[in-house]
PDB file of C-alpha atoms in Angstrom:
ATOM      1  CA  UNK A   1     -12.658  -0.177 -19.580  1.00 33.00           C
ATOM      2  CA  UNK A   2     -13.645  -3.405 -17.820  1.00 34.00           C
ATOM      3  CA  UNK A   3     -11.195  -5.915 -16.418  1.00 33.00           C
ATOM      4  CA  UNK A   4     -10.614  -9.386 -18.082  1.00 33.00           C
ATOM      5  CA  UNK A   5      -9.890 -13.002 -17.651  1.00 35.00           C
ATOM      6  CA  UNK A   6      -6.590 -13.941 -19.287  1.00 35.00           C
ATOM      7  CA  UNK A   7      -6.448 -17.727 -19.952  1.00 36.00           C
ATOM      8  CA  UNK A   8      -2.702 -18.246 -20.231  1.00 38.00           C
ATOM      9  CA  UNK A   9      -3.256 -21.581 -21.942  1.00 36.00           C
ATOM     10  CA  UNK A  10      -5.189 -20.243 -24.794  1.00 38.00           C
ATOM     11  CA  UNK A  11      -3.823 -16.612 -24.948  1.00 40.00           C
ATOM     12  CA  UNK A  12      -7.532 -15.240 -25.063  1.00 39.00           C
ATOM     13  CA  UNK A  13      -9.051 -12.297 -23.224  1.00 39.00           C
ATOM     14  CA  UNK A  14     -12.624 -12.537 -22.133  1.00 36.00           C
ATOM     15  CA  UNK A  15     -14.636  -9.825 -20.033  1.00 36.00           C
ATOM     16  CA  UNK A  16     -14.910 -10.524 -16.227  1.00 36.00           C
ATOM     17  CA  UNK A  17     -16.580  -8.588 -13.481  1.00 35.00           C
ATOM     18  CA  UNK A  18     -13.777  -7.161 -11.196  1.00 40.00           C
ATOM     19  CA  UNK A  19     -10.754  -9.269 -11.626  1.00 43.00           C
ATOM     20  CA  UNK A  20      -8.067 -10.616 -13.805  1.00 43.00           C
ATOM     21  CA  UNK A  21      -7.757 -14.273 -13.344  1.00 45.00           C
ATOM     22  CA  UNK A  22      -5.183 -16.563 -14.850  1.00 46.00           C
ATOM     23  CA  UNK A  23      -6.131 -19.912 -13.353  1.00 47.00           C
ATOM     24  CA  UNK A  24      -3.061 -21.965 -14.639  1.00 44.00           C
ATOM     25  CA  UNK A  25       0.506 -21.118 -15.686  1.00 45.00           C
ATOM     26  CA  UNK A  26       1.612 -22.405 -18.958  1.00 39.00           C
ATOM     27  CA  UNK A  27       4.209 -24.721 -17.704  1.00 51.00           C
ATOM     28  CA  UNK A  28       1.828 -26.746 -15.302  1.00 59.00           C
ATOM     29  CA  UNK A  29      -1.874 -26.747 -16.064  1.00 62.00           C
ATOM     30  CA  UNK A  30      -2.507 -29.791 -13.870  1.00 80.00           C
ATOM     31  CA  UNK A  31      -1.171 -29.360 -10.261  1.00 90.00           C
ATOM     32  CA  UNK A  32      -0.338 -25.662  -9.886  1.00 93.00           C
ATOM     33  CA  UNK A  33      -2.921 -22.740  -9.290  1.00 95.00           C
ATOM     34  CA  UNK A  34      -2.106 -19.378 -10.632  1.00 95.00           C
ATOM     35  CA  UNK A  35      -4.480 -16.508 -10.104  1.00 96.00           C
ATOM     36  CA  UNK A  36      -3.896 -12.822 -11.022  1.00 96.00           C
ATOM     37  CA  UNK A  37      -6.365 -10.403  -9.423  1.00 97.00           C
ATOM     38  CA  UNK A  38      -6.421  -6.522  -9.442  1.00 97.00           C
ATOM     39  CA  UNK A  39      -7.632  -5.016  -6.169  1.00 97.00           C
ATOM     40  CA  UNK A  40      -8.579  -1.303  -5.555  1.00 96.00           C
ATOM     41  CA  UNK A  41      -6.014  -0.639  -2.819  1.00 97.00           C
ATOM     42  CA  UNK A  42      -2.361   0.163  -2.569  1.00 97.00           C
ATOM     43  CA  UNK A  43      -0.064  -2.810  -2.286  1.00 97.00           C
ATOM     44  CA  UNK A  44       0.995  -1.904   1.271  1.00 98.00           C
ATOM     45  CA  UNK A  45      -2.751  -2.240   2.373  1.00 98.00           C
ATOM     46  CA  UNK A  46      -3.266  -5.453   0.369  1.00 98.00           C
ATOM     47  CA  UNK A  47       0.043  -6.866   1.886  1.00 98.00           C
ATOM     48  CA  UNK A  48      -1.318  -5.907   5.414  1.00 98.00           C
ATOM     49  CA  UNK A  49      -4.411  -7.842   4.824  1.00 98.00           C
ATOM     50  CA  UNK A  50      -2.269 -10.983   4.565  1.00 98.00           C
ATOM     51  CA  UNK A  51       0.028 -10.392   7.465  1.00 98.00           C
ATOM     52  CA  UNK A  52      -2.325  -9.028  10.123  1.00 98.00           C
ATOM     53  CA  UNK A  53      -4.270 -11.804  11.777  1.00 98.00           C
ATOM     54  CA  UNK A  54      -7.474  -9.916  12.569  1.00 97.00           C
ATOM     55  CA  UNK A  55      -7.659  -8.729   8.938  1.00 98.00           C
ATOM     56  CA  UNK A  56      -6.950 -12.249   7.478  1.00 98.00           C
ATOM     57  CA  UNK A  57      -9.489 -13.742   9.668  1.00 98.00           C
ATOM     58  CA  UNK A  58     -12.056 -11.290   8.323  1.00 97.00           C
ATOM     59  CA  UNK A  59     -11.674 -12.286   4.651  1.00 98.00           C
ATOM     60  CA  UNK A  60     -10.134 -15.796   4.580  1.00 97.00           C
ATOM     61  CA  UNK A  61     -12.459 -18.577   3.130  1.00 95.00           C
ATOM     62  CA  UNK A  62     -15.381 -18.625   0.778  1.00 93.00           C
ATOM     63  CA  UNK A  63     -18.516 -16.695   1.868  1.00 92.00           C
ATOM     64  CA  UNK A  64     -19.995 -19.440   3.888  1.00 93.00           C
ATOM     65  CA  UNK A  65     -16.713 -20.126   5.915  1.00 94.00           C
ATOM     66  CA  UNK A  66     -15.891 -18.509   9.129  1.00 95.00           C
ATOM     67  CA  UNK A  67     -12.520 -18.287  10.735  1.00 97.00           C
ATOM     68  CA  UNK A  68     -12.450 -18.962  14.386  1.00 95.00           C
ATOM     69  CA  UNK A  69      -8.649 -18.791  15.022  1.00 97.00           C
ATOM     70  CA  UNK A  70      -5.770 -16.996  13.120  1.00 98.00           C
ATOM     71  CA  UNK A  71      -2.305 -16.822  14.324  1.00 98.00           C
ATOM     72  CA  UNK A  72       0.508 -15.330  12.142  1.00 98.00           C
ATOM     73  CA  UNK A  73       4.142 -14.909  12.958  1.00 98.00           C
ATOM     74  CA  UNK A  74       5.194 -13.068   9.734  1.00 98.00           C
ATOM     75  CA  UNK A  75       8.864 -13.457   9.456  1.00 98.00           C
ATOM     76  CA  UNK A  76      11.152 -15.959   7.604  1.00 98.00           C
ATOM     77  CA  UNK A  77      10.998 -19.232   9.612  1.00 98.00           C
ATOM     78  CA  UNK A  78       7.764 -18.063  11.622  1.00 98.00           C
ATOM     79  CA  UNK A  79       4.680 -20.185  11.427  1.00 98.00           C
ATOM     80  CA  UNK A  80       1.002 -19.470  10.763  1.00 98.00           C
ATOM     81  CA  UNK A  81      -2.167 -21.427  11.743  1.00 98.00           C
ATOM     82  CA  UNK A  82      -5.716 -20.936  10.923  1.00 97.00           C
ATOM     83  CA  UNK A  83      -8.935 -22.898  11.769  1.00 97.00           C
ATOM     84  CA  UNK A  84     -12.448 -22.386  11.158  1.00 96.00           C
ATOM     85  CA  UNK A  85     -15.239 -23.842   8.908  1.00 94.00           C
ATOM     86  CA  UNK A  86     -18.824 -23.889   7.736  1.00 93.00           C
ATOM     87  CA  UNK A  87     -21.681 -23.862  10.407  1.00 90.00           C
ATOM     88  CA  UNK A  88     -22.671 -27.383  11.150  1.00 90.00           C
ATOM     89  CA  UNK A  89     -19.655 -29.087   9.309  1.00 91.00           C
ATOM     90  CA  UNK A  90     -16.505 -30.495  10.733  1.00 90.00           C
ATOM     91  CA  UNK A  91     -13.658 -27.895  11.585  1.00 92.00           C
ATOM     92  CA  UNK A  92     -11.000 -27.288   9.144  1.00 95.00           C
ATOM     93  CA  UNK A  93      -7.330 -26.374  10.005  1.00 97.00           C
ATOM     94  CA  UNK A  94      -4.508 -25.466   7.906  1.00 97.00           C
ATOM     95  CA  UNK A  95      -0.945 -24.160   8.770  1.00 98.00           C
ATOM     96  CA  UNK A  96       2.520 -23.591   7.392  1.00 98.00           C
ATOM     97  CA  UNK A  97       5.847 -21.710   7.562  1.00 98.00           C
ATOM     98  CA  UNK A  98       6.962 -18.460   6.060  1.00 98.00           C
ATOM     99  CA  UNK A  99       9.768 -18.943   3.578  1.00 98.00           C
ATOM    100  CA  UNK A 100      10.076 -15.421   2.338  1.00 98.00           C
ATOM    101  CA  UNK A 101       8.699 -11.974   3.660  1.00 98.00           C
ATOM    102  CA  UNK A 102       9.368  -8.840   1.547  1.00 98.00           C
ATOM    103  CA  UNK A 103       6.969  -6.199   2.413  1.00 98.00           C
ATOM    104  CA  UNK A 104       5.097  -5.021   0.493  1.00 98.00           C
ATOM    105  CA  UNK A 105       6.216  -7.040  -2.618  1.00 98.00           C
ATOM    106  CA  UNK A 106       6.259 -10.661  -1.993  1.00 98.00           C
ATOM    107  CA  UNK A 107       5.096 -13.376   0.537  1.00 98.00           C
ATOM    108  CA  UNK A 108       6.098 -17.083   0.213  1.00 98.00           C
ATOM    109  CA  UNK A 109       4.863 -19.701   2.849  1.00 98.00           C
ATOM    110  CA  UNK A 110       3.905 -23.422   2.903  1.00 98.00           C
ATOM    111  CA  UNK A 111       0.465 -24.610   3.150  1.00 98.00           C
ATOM    112  CA  UNK A 112      -0.844 -27.930   4.557  1.00 97.00           C
ATOM    113  CA  UNK A 113      -4.240 -29.027   5.815  1.00 96.00           C
ATOM    114  CA  UNK A 114      -4.460 -31.043   9.089  1.00 95.00           C
ATOM    115  CA  UNK A 115      -6.209 -34.212   9.305  1.00 91.00           C
ATOM    116  CA  UNK A 116      -9.668 -34.057  10.957  1.00 91.00           C
ATOM    117  CA  UNK A 117      -9.322 -30.281  11.130  1.00 92.00           C
ATOM    118  CA  UNK A 118      -7.159 -30.453  14.405  1.00 93.00           C
ATOM    119  CA  UNK A 119      -4.064 -28.362  14.338  1.00 93.00           C
ATOM    120  CA  UNK A 120      -2.519 -31.002  16.556  1.00 93.00           C
ATOM    121  CA  UNK A 121      -3.129 -33.715  13.996  1.00 94.00           C
ATOM    122  CA  UNK A 122      -0.399 -34.609  11.399  1.00 93.00           C
ATOM    123  CA  UNK A 123      -0.440 -32.320   8.274  1.00 94.00           C
ATOM    124  CA  UNK A 124      -1.512 -33.524   4.983  1.00 94.00           C
ATOM    125  CA  UNK A 125       0.172 -32.928   1.514  1.00 94.00           C
ATOM    126  CA  UNK A 126       2.202 -29.647   1.619  1.00 96.00           C
ATOM    127  CA  UNK A 127       2.164 -26.933  -0.986  1.00 97.00           C
ATOM    128  CA  UNK A 128       3.854 -23.653  -1.368  1.00 97.00           C
ATOM    129  CA  UNK A 129       1.916 -20.537  -1.921  1.00 98.00           C
ATOM    130  CA  UNK A 130       3.704 -17.366  -3.507  1.00 98.00           C
ATOM    131  CA  UNK A 131       2.003 -13.899  -3.487  1.00 98.00           C
ATOM    132  CA  UNK A 132       3.401 -11.083  -5.580  1.00 98.00           C
ATOM    133  CA  UNK A 133       2.164  -7.599  -5.126  1.00 98.00           C
ATOM    134  CA  UNK A 134       2.588  -5.047  -8.165  1.00 98.00           C
ATOM    135  CA  UNK A 135       1.360  -1.430  -7.962  1.00 97.00           C
ATOM    136  CA  UNK A 136      -0.905  -0.650 -11.023  1.00 96.00           C
ATOM    137  CA  UNK A 137      -1.806   3.117 -10.598  1.00 94.00           C
ATOM    138  CA  UNK A 138      -3.902   3.285  -7.415  1.00 93.00           C
ATOM    139  CA  UNK A 139      -4.514  -0.347  -7.501  1.00 96.00           C
ATOM    140  CA  UNK A 140      -2.590  -3.503  -6.839  1.00 98.00           C
ATOM    141  CA  UNK A 141      -2.237  -6.607  -9.062  1.00 97.00           C
ATOM    142  CA  UNK A 142      -1.716  -9.570  -6.900  1.00 98.00           C
ATOM    143  CA  UNK A 143      -0.459 -12.803  -8.282  1.00 97.00           C
ATOM    144  CA  UNK A 144      -1.104 -15.976  -6.317  1.00 97.00           C
ATOM    145  CA  UNK A 145       0.858 -19.141  -7.256  1.00 96.00           C
ATOM    146  CA  UNK A 146      -0.208 -22.219  -5.199  1.00 96.00           C
ATOM    147  CA  UNK A 147       1.109 -25.780  -5.628  1.00 95.00           C
ATOM    148  CA  UNK A 148       2.049 -28.455  -6.638  1.00 95.00           C
ATOM    149  CA  UNK A 149      -1.187 -30.160  -5.678  1.00 94.00           C
ATOM    150  CA  UNK A 150      -1.405 -34.012  -5.884  1.00 92.00           C
ATOM    151  CA  UNK A 151      -4.028 -33.623  -8.674  1.00 91.00           C
ATOM    152  CA  UNK A 152      -6.330 -31.298 -10.627  1.00 90.00           C
ATOM    153  CA  UNK A 153      -9.164 -31.762  -8.161  1.00 92.00           C
ATOM    154  CA  UNK A 154      -6.718 -30.123  -5.546  1.00 93.00           C
ATOM    155  CA  UNK A 155      -6.167 -27.121  -7.913  1.00 93.00           C
ATOM    156  CA  UNK A 156      -9.966 -26.789  -8.693  1.00 93.00           C
ATOM    157  CA  UNK A 157     -10.973 -27.106  -4.986  1.00 94.00           C
ATOM    158  CA  UNK A 158      -8.473 -24.364  -4.066  1.00 96.00           C
ATOM    159  CA  UNK A 159      -9.437 -22.087  -6.900  1.00 95.00           C
ATOM    160  CA  UNK A 160     -13.048 -22.058  -5.632  1.00 95.00           C
ATOM    161  CA  UNK A 161     -11.805 -21.352  -2.269  1.00 96.00           C
ATOM    162  CA  UNK A 162      -9.344 -18.502  -3.158  1.00 97.00           C
ATOM    163  CA  UNK A 163     -12.040 -17.055  -5.568  1.00 97.00           C
ATOM    164  CA  UNK A 164     -14.486 -16.740  -2.612  1.00 97.00           C
ATOM    165  CA  UNK A 165     -11.701 -15.548  -0.291  1.00 97.00           C
ATOM    166  CA  UNK A 166     -10.689 -12.731  -2.785  1.00 98.00           C
ATOM    167  CA  UNK A 167     -14.433 -11.768  -3.257  1.00 97.00           C
ATOM    168  CA  UNK A 168     -14.571 -11.287   0.519  1.00 97.00           C
ATOM    169  CA  UNK A 169     -11.171  -9.454   0.688  1.00 98.00           C
ATOM    170  CA  UNK A 170     -12.354  -7.192  -2.070  1.00 97.00           C
ATOM    171  CA  UNK A 171     -15.427  -6.373  -0.252  1.00 96.00           C
ATOM    172  CA  UNK A 172     -13.670  -5.781   2.886  1.00 97.00           C
ATOM    173  CA  UNK A 173     -11.367  -3.219   0.952  1.00 97.00           C
ATOM    174  CA  UNK A 174     -14.363  -1.616  -0.605  1.00 95.00           C
ATOM    175  CA  UNK A 175     -16.089  -1.110   2.704  1.00 94.00           C
ATOM    176  CA  UNK A 176     -13.007   0.758   3.906  1.00 89.00           C
ATOM    177  CA  UNK A 177     -12.904   2.922   0.959  1.00 73.00           C
ATOM    178  CA  UNK A 178     -16.747   3.663   1.481  1.00 65.00           C
ATOM    179  CA  UNK A 179     -16.180   4.745   5.012  1.00 55.00           C
ATOM    180  CA  UNK A 180     -13.177   6.985   4.278  1.00 49.00           C
TER     181      UNK A 180
END
């Protein structure tokens, strides 16, 4: 049986290629992004993809984005920093602080872009990103909640970014399975 997109606002299920995605929680359809995606990997493996800097650098960002620097201090109160971008475009930089680290179940951290893509520059609007990893047989259902954003445009932009990132993460995990 194929996977599905579940629109929490309408309660409808429609076919989708390889993921379950629920873009917005019922209580905040405007400023908070919620995505649910099923990955073909155990939750320990998926958690590691978020907490190991080399791995995160390999999959983070849409397909046309490369990560040039990724530093993760994965502990409550620890910080993370990431910079990169598209070829020929200005540098982008984002950072935050870990609020909760519960391997391999839950990861919560703040998120804010830096003005002009400079990690030394002031941070812009801060959001909170929560990840929940749930075992489903030999797969992991990952729920991402990210927000609140200032407006719907912020939600939509991050939805596109996370969708591209998760496609890269899925491909990375699949290539590991192919070589096993």
